[in-house]
Coordinates of C-alpha atoms (C1' of nucleotides) in Angstrom, one line a residue:
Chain T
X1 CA 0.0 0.0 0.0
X2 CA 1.1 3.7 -0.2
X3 CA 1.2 4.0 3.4
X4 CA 4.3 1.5 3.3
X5 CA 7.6 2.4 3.3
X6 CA 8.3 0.2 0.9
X7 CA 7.2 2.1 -2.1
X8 CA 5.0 -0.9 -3.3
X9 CA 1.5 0.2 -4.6
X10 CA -2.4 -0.3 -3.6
X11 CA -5.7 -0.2 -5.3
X12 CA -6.2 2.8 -4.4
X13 CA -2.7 3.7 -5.8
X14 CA -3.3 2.4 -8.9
X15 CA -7.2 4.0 -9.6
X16 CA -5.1 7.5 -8.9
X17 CA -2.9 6.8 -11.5
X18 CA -5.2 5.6 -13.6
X19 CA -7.6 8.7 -12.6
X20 CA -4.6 10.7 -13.4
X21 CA -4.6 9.4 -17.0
X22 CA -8.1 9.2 -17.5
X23 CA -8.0 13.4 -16.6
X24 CA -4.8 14.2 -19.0
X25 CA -6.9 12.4 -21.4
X26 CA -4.1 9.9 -21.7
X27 CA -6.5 7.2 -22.0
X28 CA -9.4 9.6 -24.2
X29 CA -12.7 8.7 -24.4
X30 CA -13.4 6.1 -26.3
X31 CA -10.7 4.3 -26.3
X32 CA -9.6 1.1 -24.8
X33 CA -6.8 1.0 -22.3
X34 CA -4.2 -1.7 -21.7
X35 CA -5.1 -4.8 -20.1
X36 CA -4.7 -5.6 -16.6
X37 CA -2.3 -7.8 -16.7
X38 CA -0.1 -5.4 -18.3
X39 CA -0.6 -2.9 -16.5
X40 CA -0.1 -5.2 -13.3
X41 CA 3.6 -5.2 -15.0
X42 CA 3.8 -1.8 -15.7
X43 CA 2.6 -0.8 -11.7
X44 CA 4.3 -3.7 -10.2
X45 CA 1.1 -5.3 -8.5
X46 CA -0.7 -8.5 -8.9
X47 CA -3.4 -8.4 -11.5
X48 CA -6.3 -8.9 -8.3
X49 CA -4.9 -5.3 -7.3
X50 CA -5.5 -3.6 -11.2
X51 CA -8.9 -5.7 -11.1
X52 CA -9.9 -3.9 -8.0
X53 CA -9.0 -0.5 -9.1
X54 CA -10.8 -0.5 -12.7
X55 CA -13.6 -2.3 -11.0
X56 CA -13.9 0.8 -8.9
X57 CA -13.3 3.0 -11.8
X58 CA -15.7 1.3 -13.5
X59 CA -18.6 1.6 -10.7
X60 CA -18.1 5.5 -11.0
X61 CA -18.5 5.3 -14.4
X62 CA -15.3 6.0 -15.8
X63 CA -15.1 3.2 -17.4
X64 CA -16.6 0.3 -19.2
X65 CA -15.5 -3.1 -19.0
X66 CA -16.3 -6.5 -21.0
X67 CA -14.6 -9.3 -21.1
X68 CA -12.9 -9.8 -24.2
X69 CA -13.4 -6.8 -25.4
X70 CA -11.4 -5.3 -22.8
X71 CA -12.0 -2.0 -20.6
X72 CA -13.4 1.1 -22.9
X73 CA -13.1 4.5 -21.7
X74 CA -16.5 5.8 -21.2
X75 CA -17.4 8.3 -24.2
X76 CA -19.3 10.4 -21.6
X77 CA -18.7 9.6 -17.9
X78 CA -22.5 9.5 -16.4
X79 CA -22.8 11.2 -14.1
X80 CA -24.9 10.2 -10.8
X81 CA -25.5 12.0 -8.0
X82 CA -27.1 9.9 -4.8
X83 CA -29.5 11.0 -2.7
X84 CA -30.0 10.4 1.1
X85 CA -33.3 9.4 2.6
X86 CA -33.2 9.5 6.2
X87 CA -36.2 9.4 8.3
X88 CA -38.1 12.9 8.7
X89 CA -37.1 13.3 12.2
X90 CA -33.7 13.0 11.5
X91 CA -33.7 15.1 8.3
X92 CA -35.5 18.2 10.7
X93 CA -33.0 17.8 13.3
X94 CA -29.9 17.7 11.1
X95 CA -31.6 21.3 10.3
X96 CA -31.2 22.0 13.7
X97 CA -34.9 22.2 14.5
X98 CA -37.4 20.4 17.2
X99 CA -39.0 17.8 15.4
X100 CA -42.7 17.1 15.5
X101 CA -45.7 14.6 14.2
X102 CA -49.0 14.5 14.4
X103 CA -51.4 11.5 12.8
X104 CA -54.2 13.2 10.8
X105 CA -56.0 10.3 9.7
X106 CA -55.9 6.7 8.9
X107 CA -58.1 4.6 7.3
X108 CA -58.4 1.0 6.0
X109 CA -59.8 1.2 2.0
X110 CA -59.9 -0.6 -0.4
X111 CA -57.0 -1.1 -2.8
X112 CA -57.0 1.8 -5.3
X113 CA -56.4 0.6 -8.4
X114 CA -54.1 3.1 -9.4
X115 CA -52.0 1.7 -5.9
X116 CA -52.1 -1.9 -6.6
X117 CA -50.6 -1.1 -10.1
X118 CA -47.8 1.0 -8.7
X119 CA -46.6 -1.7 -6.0
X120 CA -47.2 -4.3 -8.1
X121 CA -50.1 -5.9 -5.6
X122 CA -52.2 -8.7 -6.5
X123 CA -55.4 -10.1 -4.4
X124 CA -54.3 -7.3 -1.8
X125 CA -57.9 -6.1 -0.9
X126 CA -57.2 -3.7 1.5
X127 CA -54.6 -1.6 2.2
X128 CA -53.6 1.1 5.2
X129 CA -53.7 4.7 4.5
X130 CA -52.1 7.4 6.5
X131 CA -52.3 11.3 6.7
X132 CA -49.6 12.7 8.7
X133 CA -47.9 16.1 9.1
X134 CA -44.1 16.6 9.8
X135 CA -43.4 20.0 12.0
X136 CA -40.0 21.4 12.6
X137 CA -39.9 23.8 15.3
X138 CA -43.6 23.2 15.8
X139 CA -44.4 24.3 12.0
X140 CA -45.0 22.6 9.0
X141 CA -42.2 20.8 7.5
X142 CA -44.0 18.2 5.2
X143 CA -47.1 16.8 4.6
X144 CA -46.8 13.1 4.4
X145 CA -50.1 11.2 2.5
X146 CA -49.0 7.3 2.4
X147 CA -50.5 3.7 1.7
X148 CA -49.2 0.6 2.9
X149 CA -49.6 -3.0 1.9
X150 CA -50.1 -5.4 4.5
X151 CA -49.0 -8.2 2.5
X152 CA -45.7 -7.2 2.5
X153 CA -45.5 -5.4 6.1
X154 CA -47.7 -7.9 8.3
X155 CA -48.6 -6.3 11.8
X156 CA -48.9 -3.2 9.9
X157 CA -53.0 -2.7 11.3
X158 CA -52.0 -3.0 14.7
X159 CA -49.2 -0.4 14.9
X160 CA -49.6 2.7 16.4
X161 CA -48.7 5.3 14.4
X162 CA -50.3 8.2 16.6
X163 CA -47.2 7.3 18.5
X164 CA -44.9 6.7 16.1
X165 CA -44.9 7.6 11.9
X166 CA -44.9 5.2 9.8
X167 CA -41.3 5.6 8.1
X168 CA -39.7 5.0 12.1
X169 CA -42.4 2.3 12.2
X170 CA -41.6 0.7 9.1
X171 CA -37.3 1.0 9.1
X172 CA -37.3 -1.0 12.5
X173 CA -40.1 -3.9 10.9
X174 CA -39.5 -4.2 7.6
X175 CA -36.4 -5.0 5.8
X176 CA -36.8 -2.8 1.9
X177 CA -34.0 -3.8 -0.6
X178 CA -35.3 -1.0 -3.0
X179 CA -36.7 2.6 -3.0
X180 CA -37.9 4.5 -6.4
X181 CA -37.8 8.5 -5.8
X182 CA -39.9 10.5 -8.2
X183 CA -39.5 14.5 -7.8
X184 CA -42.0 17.1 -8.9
X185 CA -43.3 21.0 -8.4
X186 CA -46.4 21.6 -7.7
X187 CA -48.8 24.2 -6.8
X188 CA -50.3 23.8 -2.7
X189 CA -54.5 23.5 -2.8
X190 CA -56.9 23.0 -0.4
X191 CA -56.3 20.9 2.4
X192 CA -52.0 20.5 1.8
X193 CA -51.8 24.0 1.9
X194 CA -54.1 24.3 4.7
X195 CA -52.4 21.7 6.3
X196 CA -48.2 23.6 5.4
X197 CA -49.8 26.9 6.6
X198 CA -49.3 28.5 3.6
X199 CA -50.6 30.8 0.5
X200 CA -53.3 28.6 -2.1
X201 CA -50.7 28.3 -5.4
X202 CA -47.5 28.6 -3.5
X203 CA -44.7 26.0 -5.1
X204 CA -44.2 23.1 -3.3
X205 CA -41.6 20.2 -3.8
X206 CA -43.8 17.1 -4.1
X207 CA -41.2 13.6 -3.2
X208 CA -43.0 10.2 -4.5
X209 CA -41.4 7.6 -2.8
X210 CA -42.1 3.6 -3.7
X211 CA -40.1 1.3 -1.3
X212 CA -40.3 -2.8 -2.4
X213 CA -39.1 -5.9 -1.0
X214 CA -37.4 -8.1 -3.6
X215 CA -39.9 -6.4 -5.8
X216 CA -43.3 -6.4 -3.6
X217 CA -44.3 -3.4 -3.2
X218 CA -44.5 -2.2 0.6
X219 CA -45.6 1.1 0.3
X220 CA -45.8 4.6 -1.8
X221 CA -45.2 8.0 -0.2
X222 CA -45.9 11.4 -1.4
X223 CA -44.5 13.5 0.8
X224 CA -45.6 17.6 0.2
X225 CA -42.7 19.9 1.7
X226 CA -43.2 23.6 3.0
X227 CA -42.5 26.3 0.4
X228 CA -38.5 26.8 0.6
X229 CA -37.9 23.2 0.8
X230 CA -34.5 22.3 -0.9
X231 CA -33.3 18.2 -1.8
X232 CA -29.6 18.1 -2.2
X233 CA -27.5 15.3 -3.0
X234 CA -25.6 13.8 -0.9
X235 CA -21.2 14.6 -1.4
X236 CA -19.5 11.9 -2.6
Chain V
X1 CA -20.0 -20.4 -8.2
X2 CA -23.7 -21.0 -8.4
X3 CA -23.5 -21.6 -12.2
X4 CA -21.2 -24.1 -11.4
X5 CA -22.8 -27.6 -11.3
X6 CA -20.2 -28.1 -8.6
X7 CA -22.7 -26.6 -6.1
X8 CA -20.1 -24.4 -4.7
X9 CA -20.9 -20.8 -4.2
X10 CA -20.0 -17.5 -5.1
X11 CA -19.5 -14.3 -3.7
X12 CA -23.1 -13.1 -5.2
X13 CA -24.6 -16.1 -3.6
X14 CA -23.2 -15.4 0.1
X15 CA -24.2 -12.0 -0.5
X16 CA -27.8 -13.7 -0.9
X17 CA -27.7 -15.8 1.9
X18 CA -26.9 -12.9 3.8
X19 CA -29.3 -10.7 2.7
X20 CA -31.8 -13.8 3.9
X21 CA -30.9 -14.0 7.0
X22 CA -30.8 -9.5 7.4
X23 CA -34.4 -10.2 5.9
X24 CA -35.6 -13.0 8.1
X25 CA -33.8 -10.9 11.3
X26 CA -31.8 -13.8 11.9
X27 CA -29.2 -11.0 11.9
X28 CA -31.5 -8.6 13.7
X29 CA -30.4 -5.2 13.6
X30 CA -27.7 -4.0 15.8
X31 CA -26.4 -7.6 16.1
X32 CA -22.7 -8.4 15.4
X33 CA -22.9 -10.7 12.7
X34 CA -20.0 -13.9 13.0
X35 CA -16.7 -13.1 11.6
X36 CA -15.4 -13.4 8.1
X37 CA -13.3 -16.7 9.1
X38 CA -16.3 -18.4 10.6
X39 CA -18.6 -17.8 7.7
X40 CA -16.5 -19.0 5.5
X41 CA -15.8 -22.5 7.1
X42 CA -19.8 -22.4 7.5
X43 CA -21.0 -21.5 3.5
X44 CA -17.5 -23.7 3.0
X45 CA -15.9 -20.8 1.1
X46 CA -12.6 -19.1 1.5
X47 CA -12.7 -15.7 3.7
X48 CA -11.5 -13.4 0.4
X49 CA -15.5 -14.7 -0.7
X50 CA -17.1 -13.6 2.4
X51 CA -15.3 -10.6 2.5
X52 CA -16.0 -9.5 -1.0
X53 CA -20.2 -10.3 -0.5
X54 CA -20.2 -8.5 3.2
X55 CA -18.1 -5.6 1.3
X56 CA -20.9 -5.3 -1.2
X57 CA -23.8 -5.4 1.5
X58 CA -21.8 -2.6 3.6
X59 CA -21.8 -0.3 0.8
X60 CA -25.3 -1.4 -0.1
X61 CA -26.0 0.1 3.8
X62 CA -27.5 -3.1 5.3
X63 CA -24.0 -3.6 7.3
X64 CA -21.5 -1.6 9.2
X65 CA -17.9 -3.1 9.3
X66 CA -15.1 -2.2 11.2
X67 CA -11.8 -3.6 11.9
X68 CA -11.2 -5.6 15.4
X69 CA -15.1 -4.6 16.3
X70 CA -16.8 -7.0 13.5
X71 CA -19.5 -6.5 11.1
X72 CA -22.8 -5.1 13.1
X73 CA -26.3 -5.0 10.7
X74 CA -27.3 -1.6 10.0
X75 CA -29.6 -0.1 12.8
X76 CA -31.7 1.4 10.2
X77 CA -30.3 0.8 6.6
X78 CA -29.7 4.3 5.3
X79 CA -31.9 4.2 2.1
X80 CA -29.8 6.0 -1.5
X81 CA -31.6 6.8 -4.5
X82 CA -29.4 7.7 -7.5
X83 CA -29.8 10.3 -9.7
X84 CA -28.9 9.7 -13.1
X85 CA -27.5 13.0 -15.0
X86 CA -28.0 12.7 -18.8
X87 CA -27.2 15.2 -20.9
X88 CA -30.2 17.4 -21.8
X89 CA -30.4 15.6 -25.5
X90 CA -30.6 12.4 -24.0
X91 CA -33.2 13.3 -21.8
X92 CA -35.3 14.5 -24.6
X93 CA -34.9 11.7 -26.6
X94 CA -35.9 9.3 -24.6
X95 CA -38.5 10.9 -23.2
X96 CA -40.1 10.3 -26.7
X97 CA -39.5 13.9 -28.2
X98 CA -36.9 15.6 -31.0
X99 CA -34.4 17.9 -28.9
X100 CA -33.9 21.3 -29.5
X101 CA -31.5 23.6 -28.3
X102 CA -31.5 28.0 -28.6
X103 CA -28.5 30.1 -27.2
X104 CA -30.4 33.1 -25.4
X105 CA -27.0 35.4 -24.3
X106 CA -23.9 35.1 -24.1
X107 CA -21.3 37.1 -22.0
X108 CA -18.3 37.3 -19.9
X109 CA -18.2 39.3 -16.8
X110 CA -16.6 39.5 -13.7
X111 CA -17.0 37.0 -11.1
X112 CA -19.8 37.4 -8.9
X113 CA -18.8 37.0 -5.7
X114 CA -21.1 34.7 -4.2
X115 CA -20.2 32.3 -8.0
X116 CA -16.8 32.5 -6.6
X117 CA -17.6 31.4 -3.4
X118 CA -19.7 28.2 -4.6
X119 CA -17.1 27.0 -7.1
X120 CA -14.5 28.0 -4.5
X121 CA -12.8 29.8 -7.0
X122 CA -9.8 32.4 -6.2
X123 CA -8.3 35.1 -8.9
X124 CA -10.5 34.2 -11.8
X125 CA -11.3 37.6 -12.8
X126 CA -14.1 36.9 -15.5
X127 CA -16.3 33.9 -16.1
X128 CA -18.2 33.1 -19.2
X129 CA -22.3 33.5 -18.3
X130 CA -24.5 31.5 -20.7
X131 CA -28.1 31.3 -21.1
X132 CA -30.1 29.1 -23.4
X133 CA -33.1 27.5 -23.8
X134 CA -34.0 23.2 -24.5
X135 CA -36.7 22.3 -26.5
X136 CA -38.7 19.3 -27.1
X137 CA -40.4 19.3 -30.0
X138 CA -40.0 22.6 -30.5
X139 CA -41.7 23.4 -27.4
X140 CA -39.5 24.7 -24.3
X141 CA -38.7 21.9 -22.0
X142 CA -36.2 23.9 -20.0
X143 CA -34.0 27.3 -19.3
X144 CA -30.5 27.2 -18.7
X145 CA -28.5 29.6 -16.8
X146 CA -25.1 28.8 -16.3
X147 CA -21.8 29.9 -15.4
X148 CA -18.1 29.0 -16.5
X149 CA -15.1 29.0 -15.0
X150 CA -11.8 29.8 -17.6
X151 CA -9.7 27.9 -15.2
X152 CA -10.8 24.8 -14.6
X153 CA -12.2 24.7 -18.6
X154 CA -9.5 25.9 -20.3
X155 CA -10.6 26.7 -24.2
X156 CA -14.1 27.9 -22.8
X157 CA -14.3 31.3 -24.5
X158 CA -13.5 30.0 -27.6
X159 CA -15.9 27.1 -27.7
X160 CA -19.0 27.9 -29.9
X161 CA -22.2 27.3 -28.1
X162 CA -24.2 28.4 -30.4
X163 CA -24.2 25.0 -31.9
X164 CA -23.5 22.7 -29.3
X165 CA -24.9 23.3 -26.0
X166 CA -22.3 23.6 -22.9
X167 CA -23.2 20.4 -21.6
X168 CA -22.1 18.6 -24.8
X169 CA -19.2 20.8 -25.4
X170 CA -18.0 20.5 -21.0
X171 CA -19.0 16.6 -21.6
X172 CA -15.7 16.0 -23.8
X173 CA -13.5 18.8 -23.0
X174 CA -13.5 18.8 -19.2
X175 CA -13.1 15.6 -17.9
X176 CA -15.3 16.6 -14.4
X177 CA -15.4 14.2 -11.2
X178 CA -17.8 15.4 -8.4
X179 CA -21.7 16.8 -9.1
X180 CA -23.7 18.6 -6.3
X181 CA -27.1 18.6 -6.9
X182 CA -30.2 21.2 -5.4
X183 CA -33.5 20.8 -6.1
X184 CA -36.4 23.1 -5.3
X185 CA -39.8 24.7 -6.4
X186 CA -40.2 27.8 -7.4
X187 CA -42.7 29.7 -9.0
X188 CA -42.2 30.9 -12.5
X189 CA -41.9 34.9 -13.0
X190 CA -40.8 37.3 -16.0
X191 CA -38.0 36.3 -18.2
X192 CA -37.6 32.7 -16.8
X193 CA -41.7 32.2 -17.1
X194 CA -41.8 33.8 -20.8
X195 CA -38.9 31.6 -21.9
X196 CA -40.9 28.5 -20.6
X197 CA -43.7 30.4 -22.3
X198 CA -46.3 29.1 -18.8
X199 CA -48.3 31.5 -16.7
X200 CA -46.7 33.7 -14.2
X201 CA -46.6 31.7 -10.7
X202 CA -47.0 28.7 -12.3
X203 CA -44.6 26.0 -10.3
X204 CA -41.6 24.3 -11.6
X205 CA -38.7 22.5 -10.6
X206 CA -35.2 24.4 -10.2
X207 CA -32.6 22.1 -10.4
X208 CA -28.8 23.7 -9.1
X209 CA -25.8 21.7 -10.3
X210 CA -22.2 22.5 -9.1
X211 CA -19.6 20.2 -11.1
X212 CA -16.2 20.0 -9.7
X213 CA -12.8 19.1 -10.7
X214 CA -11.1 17.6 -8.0
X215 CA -12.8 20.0 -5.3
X216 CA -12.1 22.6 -7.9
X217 CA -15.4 24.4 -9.6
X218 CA -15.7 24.1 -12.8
X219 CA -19.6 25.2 -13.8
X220 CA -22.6 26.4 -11.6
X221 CA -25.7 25.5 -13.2
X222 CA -29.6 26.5 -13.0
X223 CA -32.5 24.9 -14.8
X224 CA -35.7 25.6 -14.3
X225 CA -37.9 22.9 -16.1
X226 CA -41.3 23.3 -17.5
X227 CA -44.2 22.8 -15.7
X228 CA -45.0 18.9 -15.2
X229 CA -41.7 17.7 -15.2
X230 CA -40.3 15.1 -12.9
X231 CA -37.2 14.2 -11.9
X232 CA -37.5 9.9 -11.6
X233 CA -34.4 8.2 -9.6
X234 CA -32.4 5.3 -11.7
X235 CA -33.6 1.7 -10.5
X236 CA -31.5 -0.1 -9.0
Chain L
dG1 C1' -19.1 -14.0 -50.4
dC2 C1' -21.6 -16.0 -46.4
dC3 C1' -22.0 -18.5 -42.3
dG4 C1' -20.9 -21.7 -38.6
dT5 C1' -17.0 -23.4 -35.7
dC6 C1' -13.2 -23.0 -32.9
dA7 C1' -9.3 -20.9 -30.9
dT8 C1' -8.0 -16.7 -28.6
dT9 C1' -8.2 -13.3 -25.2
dA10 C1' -9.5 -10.1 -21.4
dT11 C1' -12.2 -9.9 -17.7
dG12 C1' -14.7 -12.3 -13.6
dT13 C1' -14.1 -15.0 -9.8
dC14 C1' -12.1 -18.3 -6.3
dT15 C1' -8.4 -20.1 -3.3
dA16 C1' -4.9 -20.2 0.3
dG17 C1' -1.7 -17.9 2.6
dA18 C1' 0.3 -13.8 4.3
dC19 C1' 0.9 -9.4 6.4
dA20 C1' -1.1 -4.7 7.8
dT21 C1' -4.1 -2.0 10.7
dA22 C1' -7.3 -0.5 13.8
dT23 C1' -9.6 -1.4 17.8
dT24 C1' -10.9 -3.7 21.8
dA25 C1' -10.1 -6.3 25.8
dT26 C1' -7.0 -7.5 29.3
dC27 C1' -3.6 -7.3 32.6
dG28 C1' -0.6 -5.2 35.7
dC29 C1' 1.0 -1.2 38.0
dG30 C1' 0.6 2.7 40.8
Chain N
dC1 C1' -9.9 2.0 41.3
dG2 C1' -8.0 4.3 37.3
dC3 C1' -4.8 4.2 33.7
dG4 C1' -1.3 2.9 30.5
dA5 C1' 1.0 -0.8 28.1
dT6 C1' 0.1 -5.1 25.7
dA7 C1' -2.0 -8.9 23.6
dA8 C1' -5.7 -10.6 20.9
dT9 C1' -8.8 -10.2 17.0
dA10 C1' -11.6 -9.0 12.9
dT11 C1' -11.3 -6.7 8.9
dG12 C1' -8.4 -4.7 4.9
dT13 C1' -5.4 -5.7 1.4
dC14 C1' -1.9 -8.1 -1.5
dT15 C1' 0.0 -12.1 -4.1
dA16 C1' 0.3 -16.0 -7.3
dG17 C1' -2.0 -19.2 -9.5
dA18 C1' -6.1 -21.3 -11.4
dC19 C1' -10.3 -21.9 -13.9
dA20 C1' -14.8 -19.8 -15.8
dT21 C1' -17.0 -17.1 -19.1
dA22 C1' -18.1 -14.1 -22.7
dA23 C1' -17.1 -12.2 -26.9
dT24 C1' -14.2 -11.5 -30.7
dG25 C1' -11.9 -12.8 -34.7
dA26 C1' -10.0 -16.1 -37.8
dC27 C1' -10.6 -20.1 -40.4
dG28 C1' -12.7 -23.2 -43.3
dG29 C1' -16.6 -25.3 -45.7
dC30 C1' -20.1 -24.3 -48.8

DNA sequence: GCCGTCATTATGTCTAGACATATTATCGCG
DNA sequence: CGCGATAATATGTCTAGACATAATGACGGC
């Protein structure tokens, strides 16, 4: 590793360099770089080290690698940005507020449609449907409207989610493998922007939020923020 | 590996026995999983296996590892979605429409001083201010405001963006490693609504991107998107 | 010239062993 | 009892060698 003394390299080492080349456009887009057992020569590792580092490379999206064909530099680098989700509470009080929640309503219907098509539900008659509001500080943070599928979070009808909301409720009972974020503007109306405590027609930042479980869906959020709101991405 | 009709696994399939037994909470959550060594002799694997699936579930989030104190399962598993960042064209396109691109103004002017701040720039004098417009089918899908910095994009001043939109041109000229992304709602007024050619106080989505170049800026970015738009997160 | 077959090649993965490193736990001393 | 030195331990990483796998490209038959 580079932290030796003894000058020999690691994978991290090795993704620099090869970083280094990838920015001098040593290796340009498009092209295809040297395989890894010659560059295991040329660095003076094993070729399990240069596999690590252009696996990394590749999992930024630097590069792209096939077998055979060998490892392409990628024409146009994609770029991603991740977002967090942490639970509400913890979200307000990283803004350095009080947090607060109170349960508006919920309400055992029928399966909309609409739902069971989203979460991919079959022979799911009923389903749980919340109405809560977030408060930082005591006001309006976000206004949270969710459904949830007891076939895929069992116990679900005898929580108690006056106590406790349903995201805190659901991270600590069900294990989720995958969440699908959809982001919109929207104008407030009626009861959300009764609810946000703020002007009919103000902009909002509406979060759609699907979380499955190996592909069943568990539950679909749409979460209505307080004018102002801001996501960012997470560094990194 | 499980292709193997050997019936010994791989690291994907200890990964998958792991994320059984996170799922079935025979790993509860804040439990200290058994070491690497033990697993191994269990699944009948060697340790470099295990440690290559348990790697892969850390940076999934289900597991927290640290040297000497073990592997401990994720209190709550901090939930990512990943933004995917096309380039404008691409966006278009695959949203089923022919792209379109207009160059509104073009100028260079000194640095504004909260620019330099953001892109943590120091002694650039002047940066290049663009502003354009993207159409889809001819009808405005979003306006662009953004702002170029001469030193990290050498050539900038010279590049004609009158035909290839900055994106495109920054895509294979600036070889960029870090985006920061803001999103937000805001309500459409003067210029920005007439460009978008929606009512006034109509509410759309104001995306902020700040692309870096190892930690240095290179380009601070502002869209505002029509009205309707969404911003989806990538599967997966 | 066209198409199927086969050898070639670069990556993907596994193994066993070794050493590094960061903590944690323990033990002994004051 | 508190505290510092020390031993134990789990993960992090590297190596060398091996086989698997996918895809390419060349060759040969038609």
């Amino acid at each position: 590793m580079a932290a030796d003394a003894t000058g020999a390299l690691g994978w991290q080492d090795v993704a620099a360099l090869a970083r280094a080349r990838l920015a001098a456009r040593i290796w340009p887009p498009g092209a295809i770089i040297p395989p890894e057992a010659e560059l295991a020569r040329e660095f003076g590792v094993s070729r399990s080290t240069v596999n690590r580092a252009l696996r990394a490379l590749a999992e930024e999206g630097w590069l792209d690698r096939r077998r055979k064909a060998g490892t392409r530099v990628a024409e146009r680098p994609v770029h991603r940005a991740t977002l967090a989700i942490p639970l509400m509470r913890d979200e307000v009080e990283a803004a350095g507020h009080r947090y607060g929640y109170r349960l508006l309503d919920r309400e055992v219907t029928a399966t909309p449609g609409l739902l069971a098509l989203q979460l991919g539900m079959r022979g799911v008659p009923r389903v749980l449907r919340l109405e809560a509001l977030h408060l930082a500080d005591g006001r309006p943070w976000a206004h949270e409207e969710r459904w949830i599928s007891p076939e895929t979070a069992p116990g679900v009808f005898e929580a108690d989610f006056a106590a406790q909301s349903a995201n805190e409720w659901l991270v600590t009972h069900v294990p989720c493998s995958s969440v699908e974020v959809s982001v919109s503007a929207e104008r407030a109306t009626g009861r959300v922007a009764a609810m946000l405590e703020c002007e009919d027609g103000e902009a909002i930042l509406v979060v759609e939020r699907i979380t499955r479980q190996e592909g069943r869906g568990v539950t679909l959020l749409r979460l209505s923020h307080a004018p102002g709101h801001r996501i960012r991405s997470t560094p990194g």
